[in-house]
Short mmCIF file of C-alpha atoms and ligand atoms in Angstrom, two decimals:
data_model
loop_
_atom_site.label_atom_id
_atom_site.label_comp_id
_atom_site.label_asym_id
_atom_site.label_seq_id
_atom_site.Cartn_x
_atom_site.Cartn_y
_atom_site.Cartn_z
CA UNK V 30 -8.19 25.44 -13.88
CA UNK V 31 -4.61 27.08 -15.49
CA UNK V 32 -4.11 25.97 -18.38
CA UNK V 33 -1.08 24.45 -19.62
CA UNK V 34 1.30 24.22 -22.42
CA UNK V 35 1.32 21.82 -24.85
CA UNK V 36 4.41 20.07 -25.16
CA UNK V 37 4.06 17.11 -27.53
CA UNK V 38 6.86 13.40 -27.00
CA UNK V 39 6.18 11.10 -29.35
CA UNK V 40 3.50 10.19 -30.01
CA UNK V 41 2.20 11.67 -26.24
CA UNK V 42 1.01 15.02 -25.43
CA UNK V 43 1.88 16.30 -22.08
CA UNK V 44 -0.24 19.52 -21.03
CA UNK V 45 -3.44 21.36 -22.49
CA UNK V 46 -6.36 19.07 -21.45
CA UNK V 47 -4.25 16.19 -22.78
CA UNK V 48 -4.71 13.14 -19.87
CA UNK V 49 -1.72 12.12 -16.93
CA UNK V 50 0.45 10.49 -18.65
CA UNK V 51 2.18 7.68 -16.23
CA UNK V 52 6.32 6.91 -16.74
CA UNK V 53 8.95 5.38 -15.45
CA UNK V 54 12.75 4.27 -15.90
CA UNK V 55 13.64 1.35 -16.55
CA UNK V 56 16.30 0.25 -13.85
CA UNK V 57 19.55 -2.09 -15.12
CA UNK V 58 22.36 -0.88 -18.03
CA UNK V 59 21.17 -1.60 -21.73
CA UNK V 60 23.33 -4.26 -22.54
CA UNK V 61 22.17 -5.37 -25.53
CA UNK V 62 18.61 -5.43 -26.82
CA UNK V 63 17.28 -8.55 -27.12
CA UNK V 64 13.62 -10.86 -27.00
CA UNK V 65 13.84 -10.42 -23.09
CA UNK V 66 14.46 -7.13 -23.08
CA UNK V 67 11.75 -6.33 -25.33
CA UNK V 68 9.28 -8.16 -23.28
CA UNK V 69 9.81 -6.97 -20.36
CA UNK V 70 9.66 -3.54 -21.90
CA UNK V 71 6.39 -4.86 -24.16
CA UNK V 72 4.53 -5.42 -21.00
CA UNK V 73 5.05 -1.48 -18.52
CA UNK V 74 3.23 -0.56 -21.76
CA UNK V 75 0.94 -3.04 -21.51
CA UNK V 76 -0.03 -1.83 -18.11
CA UNK V 77 -0.36 1.54 -19.00
CA UNK V 78 2.82 3.46 -18.59
CA UNK V 79 2.89 5.27 -21.62
CA UNK V 80 6.89 6.97 -21.53
CA UNK V 81 9.99 5.33 -20.19
CA UNK V 82 13.34 6.74 -18.69
CA UNK V 83 16.72 5.07 -19.32
CA UNK V 84 19.96 6.68 -18.25
CA UNK V 85 22.09 7.28 -21.31
CA UNK V 86 25.58 6.99 -19.20
CA UNK V 87 27.35 6.62 -22.54
CA UNK V 88 27.61 7.73 -25.66
CA UNK V 89 28.07 3.75 -26.81
CA UNK V 90 24.69 3.18 -24.62
CA UNK V 91 22.82 6.15 -27.28
CA UNK V 92 22.31 3.20 -30.36
CA UNK V 93 21.16 0.57 -27.98
CA UNK V 94 18.16 3.41 -26.80
CA UNK V 95 17.92 4.21 -29.82
CA UNK V 96 17.48 0.41 -31.07
CA UNK V 97 14.76 0.15 -28.13
CA UNK V 98 12.68 3.51 -29.69
CA UNK V 99 12.64 0.83 -32.87
CA UNK V 100 11.10 -1.26 -30.95
CA UNK V 101 8.64 0.12 -29.03
CA UNK V 102 5.29 2.93 -29.51
CA UNK V 103 6.41 4.35 -26.46
CA UNK V 104 8.48 6.95 -26.06
CA UNK V 105 11.90 6.43 -25.28
CA UNK V 106 13.46 9.36 -22.73
CA UNK V 107 17.61 10.07 -22.38
CA UNK V 108 18.69 10.48 -18.75
CA UNK V 109 21.54 12.20 -19.63
CA UNK V 110 24.28 13.67 -17.53
CA UNK V 111 27.58 15.28 -17.44
CA UNK V 112 28.59 15.27 -21.07
CA UNK V 113 26.79 16.90 -23.27
CA UNK V 114 28.02 14.65 -26.00
CA UNK V 115 25.42 11.43 -25.04
CA UNK V 116 22.76 14.71 -25.06
CA UNK V 117 23.94 15.35 -28.97
CA UNK V 118 24.00 12.08 -29.65
CA UNK V 119 20.66 11.28 -28.60
CA UNK V 120 19.62 13.32 -30.72
CA UNK V 121 20.62 11.35 -34.02
CA UNK V 122 17.70 8.91 -32.75
CA UNK V 123 14.19 8.59 -32.13
CA UNK V 124 14.71 9.98 -28.46
CA UNK V 125 12.09 13.17 -28.65
CA UNK V 126 13.19 13.43 -25.17
CA UNK V 127 15.60 14.22 -23.18
CA UNK V 128 16.90 15.15 -19.13
CA UNK V 129 19.60 16.72 -18.33
CA UNK V 130 20.98 19.22 -15.42
CA UNK V 131 22.26 21.93 -17.34
CA UNK V 132 24.38 22.33 -14.16
CA UNK V 133 26.77 19.24 -14.70
CA UNK V 134 26.78 19.73 -18.16
CA UNK V 135 29.12 22.31 -17.87
CA UNK V 136 30.93 25.45 -19.76
CA UNK V 137 27.48 27.17 -21.10
CA UNK V 138 28.52 26.79 -25.43
CA UNK V 139 27.98 22.58 -24.29
CA UNK V 140 24.39 23.43 -23.02
CA UNK V 141 23.53 26.08 -26.00
CA UNK V 142 24.57 22.87 -28.39
CA UNK V 143 22.42 20.94 -27.32
CA UNK V 144 19.12 23.27 -26.66
CA UNK V 145 20.40 24.43 -30.49
CA UNK V 146 19.82 20.63 -31.46
CA UNK V 147 16.81 19.91 -29.42
CA UNK V 148 15.61 23.23 -31.39
CA UNK V 149 16.14 21.63 -34.78
CA UNK V 150 15.17 18.11 -34.05
CA UNK V 151 12.33 19.16 -31.41
CA UNK V 152 13.47 17.41 -28.99
CA UNK V 153 11.78 17.29 -25.12
CA UNK V 154 14.01 18.69 -22.82
CA UNK V 155 13.37 18.50 -18.63
CA UNK V 156 14.85 20.12 -16.34
CA UNK V 157 14.48 20.42 -12.94
CA UNK V 158 16.18 20.09 -9.81
CA UNK V 159 15.84 17.27 -6.86
CA UNK V 160 16.41 18.85 -2.96
CA UNK V 161 19.18 16.62 -2.56
CA UNK V 162 21.19 17.84 -5.37
CA UNK V 163 20.89 21.45 -5.55
CA UNK V 164 24.37 23.99 -6.96
CA UNK V 165 26.03 25.11 -4.15
CA UNK V 166 24.71 28.93 -4.25
CA UNK V 167 21.14 27.22 -3.70
CA UNK V 168 21.95 24.85 -1.19
CA UNK V 169 22.89 27.05 1.97
CA UNK V 170 19.44 28.77 1.41
CA UNK V 171 17.40 28.42 4.42
CA UNK V 172 14.24 27.48 2.97
CA UNK V 173 14.88 24.70 0.87
CA UNK V 174 11.09 24.40 -1.16
CA UNK V 175 12.07 27.80 -2.42
CA UNK V 176 16.27 26.94 -3.29
CA UNK V 177 14.58 24.50 -5.30
CA UNK V 178 12.18 26.46 -7.70
CA UNK V 179 14.63 28.95 -7.71
CA UNK V 180 17.62 26.18 -9.51
CA UNK V 181 15.08 24.77 -11.53
CA UNK V 182 14.22 28.19 -12.32
CA UNK V 183 17.65 29.15 -13.06
CA UNK V 184 17.51 26.18 -15.74
CA UNK V 185 14.64 27.86 -17.06
CA UNK V 186 15.92 31.24 -17.72
CA UNK V 187 18.57 30.16 -19.59
CA UNK V 188 16.50 28.18 -21.87
CA UNK V 189 14.56 30.56 -22.37
CA UNK V 190 17.48 32.91 -23.49
CA UNK V 191 18.22 30.41 -25.76
CA UNK V 192 14.72 30.78 -27.45
CA UNK V 193 13.89 26.56 -26.21
CA UNK V 194 10.06 26.71 -24.77
CA UNK V 195 9.35 22.40 -25.00
CA UNK V 196 10.56 21.77 -22.04
CA UNK V 197 9.09 19.94 -19.37
CA UNK V 198 9.69 20.85 -15.08
CA UNK V 199 9.87 18.61 -12.42
CA UNK V 200 10.44 20.06 -8.68
CA UNK V 201 11.21 16.75 -6.42
CA UNK V 202 12.35 16.37 -2.43
CA UNK V 203 12.08 13.59 -0.52
CA UNK V 204 10.04 15.47 1.95
CA UNK V 205 6.24 15.96 0.74
CA UNK V 206 6.02 18.63 2.29
CA UNK V 207 8.31 20.70 0.57
CA UNK V 208 7.38 18.81 -2.32
CA UNK V 209 4.28 19.74 -2.20
CA UNK V 210 5.61 23.35 -1.88
CA UNK V 211 7.93 23.50 -4.38
CA UNK V 212 5.46 23.00 -7.34
CA UNK V 213 2.59 24.42 -6.33
CA UNK V 214 4.41 27.72 -6.04
CA UNK V 215 6.45 27.05 -9.54
CA UNK V 216 3.08 25.98 -11.18
CA UNK V 217 1.52 29.64 -10.45
CA UNK V 218 4.36 31.30 -11.42
CA UNK V 219 4.11 29.34 -14.67
CA UNK V 220 3.27 27.39 -17.64
CA UNK V 221 5.10 24.09 -18.26
CA UNK V 222 4.19 20.97 -17.76
CA UNK V 223 5.24 19.66 -14.89
CA UNK V 224 6.80 15.37 -13.95
CA UNK V 225 5.94 15.08 -10.22
CA UNK V 226 7.69 11.75 -8.40
CA UNK V 227 9.12 11.92 -4.69
CA UNK V 228 12.44 11.21 -5.13
CA UNK V 229 14.31 8.64 -2.77
CA UNK V 230 10.99 7.35 -1.92
CA UNK V 231 12.77 3.88 -0.61
CA UNK V 232 10.85 0.62 -0.93
CA UNK V 233 7.25 -0.43 -2.22
CA UNK V 234 4.68 0.32 0.92
CA UNK V 235 6.56 4.01 2.32
CA UNK V 236 7.50 5.00 -1.29
CA UNK V 237 3.94 4.68 -2.59
CA UNK V 238 2.59 6.01 1.04
CA UNK V 239 4.36 9.00 0.95
CA UNK V 240 3.57 8.72 -3.24
CA UNK V 241 0.02 8.95 -2.52
CA UNK V 242 -0.74 11.25 -0.12
CA UNK V 243 2.19 12.92 -1.60
CA UNK V 244 1.10 13.47 -4.93
CA UNK V 245 -2.66 13.33 -4.80
CA UNK V 246 -2.85 16.66 -3.75
CA UNK V 247 -1.21 18.44 -5.98
CA UNK V 248 -3.17 16.63 -8.15
CA UNK V 249 -5.99 17.31 -7.10
CA UNK V 250 -5.66 20.55 -8.11
CA UNK V 251 -4.72 20.26 -11.57
CA UNK V 252 -1.05 20.96 -10.59
CA UNK V 253 1.12 17.54 -12.96
CA UNK V 254 1.11 16.60 -16.16
CA UNK V 255 3.06 13.01 -16.00
CA UNK V 256 4.04 11.22 -12.53
CA UNK V 257 6.66 8.73 -11.57
CA UNK V 258 6.43 6.89 -8.66
CA UNK V 259 9.50 5.80 -7.80
CA UNK V 260 10.66 2.97 -5.48
CA UNK V 261 13.24 0.51 -4.84
CA UNK V 262 11.60 -2.02 -6.92
CA UNK V 263 10.70 -2.91 -9.69
CA UNK V 264 9.92 -1.10 -12.51
CA UNK V 265 5.85 -2.47 -13.62
CA UNK V 266 5.68 -1.74 -9.76
CA UNK V 267 5.97 2.22 -10.37
CA UNK V 268 3.40 1.70 -13.23
CA UNK V 269 1.04 0.18 -11.16
CA UNK V 270 1.56 2.11 -8.76
CA UNK V 271 1.01 5.30 -10.60
CA UNK V 272 -2.07 4.02 -12.07
CA UNK V 273 -4.20 2.88 -8.80
CA UNK V 274 -3.41 6.51 -7.31
CA UNK V 275 -4.41 8.19 -10.60
CA UNK V 276 -7.60 5.77 -10.88
CA UNK V 277 -8.44 6.46 -7.61
CA UNK V 278 -8.86 9.90 -8.05
CA UNK V 279 -10.85 9.51 -11.56
CA UNK V 280 -7.94 10.40 -13.67
CA UNK V 281 -7.17 7.43 -15.11
CA UNK V 282 -6.85 7.43 -19.05
CA UNK V 283 -7.83 4.11 -19.66
CA UNK V 284 -10.71 2.06 -18.63
CA UNK V 285 -9.01 -0.23 -15.44
CA UNK V 286 -9.72 -2.74 -13.52
CA UNK V 287 -10.72 -2.48 -10.39
CA UNK V 288 -9.12 -5.11 -8.09
CA UNK V 289 -10.98 -5.90 -4.67
CA UNK V 290 -9.44 -9.01 -2.84
CA UNK V 291 -9.78 -9.35 0.58
CA UNK V 292 -6.44 -9.80 2.62
CA UNK V 293 -7.74 -13.03 4.32
CA UNK V 294 -8.35 -14.57 7.62
CA UNK V 295 -8.33 -17.72 9.57
CA UNK V 296 -11.50 -18.36 8.03
CA UNK V 297 -10.28 -18.61 4.65
CA UNK V 298 -10.56 -21.27 2.18
CA UNK V 299 -9.27 -19.88 -0.54
CA UNK V 300 -5.70 -18.41 -1.57
CA UNK V 301 -6.89 -14.99 -2.33
CA UNK V 302 -2.72 -13.83 -2.29
CA UNK V 303 -1.61 -16.73 -5.29
CA UNK V 304 -5.18 -16.40 -7.36
CA UNK V 305 -4.05 -12.62 -7.77
CA UNK V 306 -0.46 -12.97 -8.61
CA UNK V 307 -1.32 -15.20 -10.89
CA UNK V 308 -3.69 -13.13 -12.47
CA UNK V 309 -2.47 -9.41 -12.06
CA UNK V 310 -0.87 -9.89 -15.46
CA UNK V 311 -4.36 -10.74 -17.20
CA UNK V 312 -6.37 -7.88 -14.66
CA UNK V 313 -3.82 -5.01 -14.84
CA UNK V 314 -3.70 -5.71 -18.65
CA UNK V 315 -7.38 -6.00 -19.93
CA UNK V 316 -9.31 -2.34 -20.54
CA UNK V 317 -12.44 -2.77 -18.67
CA UNK V 318 -14.64 -0.30 -16.37
CA UNK V 319 -14.73 -3.02 -14.00
CA UNK V 320 -14.74 -4.07 -10.64
CA UNK V 321 -13.33 -7.59 -9.89
CA UNK V 322 -13.39 -8.94 -6.49
CA UNK V 323 -10.99 -11.97 -5.41
CA UNK V 324 -12.60 -12.78 -1.55
CA UNK V 325 -11.00 -15.68 0.79
CA UNK V 326 -14.19 -17.92 1.35
CA UNK V 327 -17.47 -18.58 0.60
CA UNK V 328 -18.24 -17.31 4.27
CA UNK V 329 -18.40 -14.38 3.98
CA UNK V 330 -17.01 -13.24 0.38
CA UNK V 331 -19.99 -13.12 -1.74
CA UNK V 332 -21.67 -10.75 0.16
CA UNK V 333 -18.68 -8.79 1.30
CA UNK V 334 -17.97 -8.04 -2.88
CA UNK V 335 -22.01 -8.01 -4.20
CA UNK V 336 -21.10 -4.52 -5.19
CA UNK V 337 -18.17 -6.10 -7.84
CA UNK V 338 -19.34 -7.08 -11.59
CA UNK V 339 -17.19 -10.45 -10.67
CA UNK V 340 -15.80 -12.36 -8.19
CA UNK V 341 -14.64 -15.66 -7.38
CA UNK V 342 -14.11 -17.75 -3.91
CA UNK V 343 -13.48 -21.30 -3.39
CA UNK V 344 -13.75 -24.28 -0.73
CA UNK V 345 -10.72 -26.32 -1.27
CA UNK V 346 -11.48 -27.72 -5.25
CA UNK V 347 -14.33 -26.16 -5.49
CA UNK V 348 -14.56 -22.63 -6.87
CA UNK V 349 -17.46 -19.72 -7.59
CA UNK V 350 -17.48 -18.02 -9.06
CA UNK V 351 -20.64 -15.37 -8.40
CA UNK V 352 -21.79 -11.74 -10.24
CA UNK V 353 -23.13 -9.07 -8.17
CA UNK V 354 -22.73 -11.56 -5.23
CA UNK V 355 -24.56 -14.52 -6.87
CA UNK V 356 -23.15 -17.83 -7.99
CA UNK V 357 -23.12 -18.19 -11.70
CA UNK V 358 -20.71 -20.67 -11.51
CA UNK V 359 -19.30 -23.90 -10.22
CA UNK V 360 -15.14 -25.15 -11.04
CA UNK V 361 -12.85 -27.10 -10.33
CA UNK V 362 -9.22 -25.18 -8.45
CA UNK V 363 -7.17 -25.77 -11.61
CA UNK V 364 -9.78 -25.26 -13.43
CA UNK V 365 -10.40 -21.58 -11.55
CA UNK V 366 -8.42 -18.70 -13.71
CA UNK V 367 -9.81 -19.65 -17.01
CA UNK V 368 -13.41 -20.02 -16.21
CA UNK V 369 -12.73 -16.49 -14.35
CA UNK V 370 -10.81 -14.87 -17.09
CA UNK V 371 -13.55 -15.97 -20.12
CA UNK V 372 -16.45 -14.68 -17.24
CA UNK V 373 -14.28 -11.08 -17.06
CA UNK V 374 -14.53 -11.45 -21.08
CA UNK V 375 -17.87 -11.54 -21.28
CA UNK V 376 -18.44 -8.35 -19.50
S1 LIG G 422 -13.38 -12.50 2.73
FE1 LIG G 422 -13.47 -14.34 4.05
S2 LIG G 422 -11.77 -15.41 4.64
FE2 LIG G 422 -11.79 -12.76 2.92
S3 LIG G 422 -11.40 -11.01 5.41
FE3 LIG G 422 -13.48 -11.89 4.38
S4 LIG G 422 -14.34 -12.98 6.84
FE4 LIG G 422 -11.98 -13.61 6.25
#
């Protein structure tokens, strides 16, 4: 497998033998850094998010990002467009990575200033290209995938000409074939870590389908060092989806619970939908390599989930917890969640 150069972003290293880092992007403007905001950010971390990106639309937004950086272990990435001064400002705070598009920063001396300060402050720069926003000179190319690669290489060459190599690259398309081709070609030519994602992938279901198919092919070939599942929905869902993809591919860096749950059918007497929702926060933040089943009926549930380490199902107010298909405990509906967590803790 090709060796990818190591790029350190705060406490996360991409490339080398380091695991693939899950990341997301915060989806709202930051107006204040309060307890609720930090609670949501900490929740993303507990679900397995390793890097978090924020838009930095104005100079005034940067100190707020600096404040967040003081309160979380996750390294911050600032997303900057148009104004090079915002990029310079970010580097006065604990923001170890910035994402810029040199094409919209303006005159090359402005990009040079950003790159110089990034060198002085050991800040990583993410550059890249997106099928939807190609520079004018490449827009007319018939082969759009090749145009995306060339657009990224133009930015890369410029940074390298300034002797700057602390770089992560992204090449994104909303078309999964095009996305595959661009990343595969870039990977064959360069050794910079790649940020993978299917851009503008849509709401939850279309995005997860496209991202799973599009990214797993690359990941299985050893291509990609950090992933973001772009979803028109809560960033928490992006983190869950990314970790699920990595878990299925057995590429997850941390132990995770494999949640098996039945869809329910006409035989169902236990509400798997509600119970799964209620226990989700706990399950996604536990560091255990086990399988847990939430099944809708006592007729087929225990049998269908025999291979799970622990399962739960029930009839009305009588809830059964079972281990490898055998009932080990009975509870009422109101004590079921607590009892189930207690049994998971014992494993
Ligand atoms: S476990 Fe029971 S409720 Fe769930 S799908 Fe199977 S038969 Fe239906």
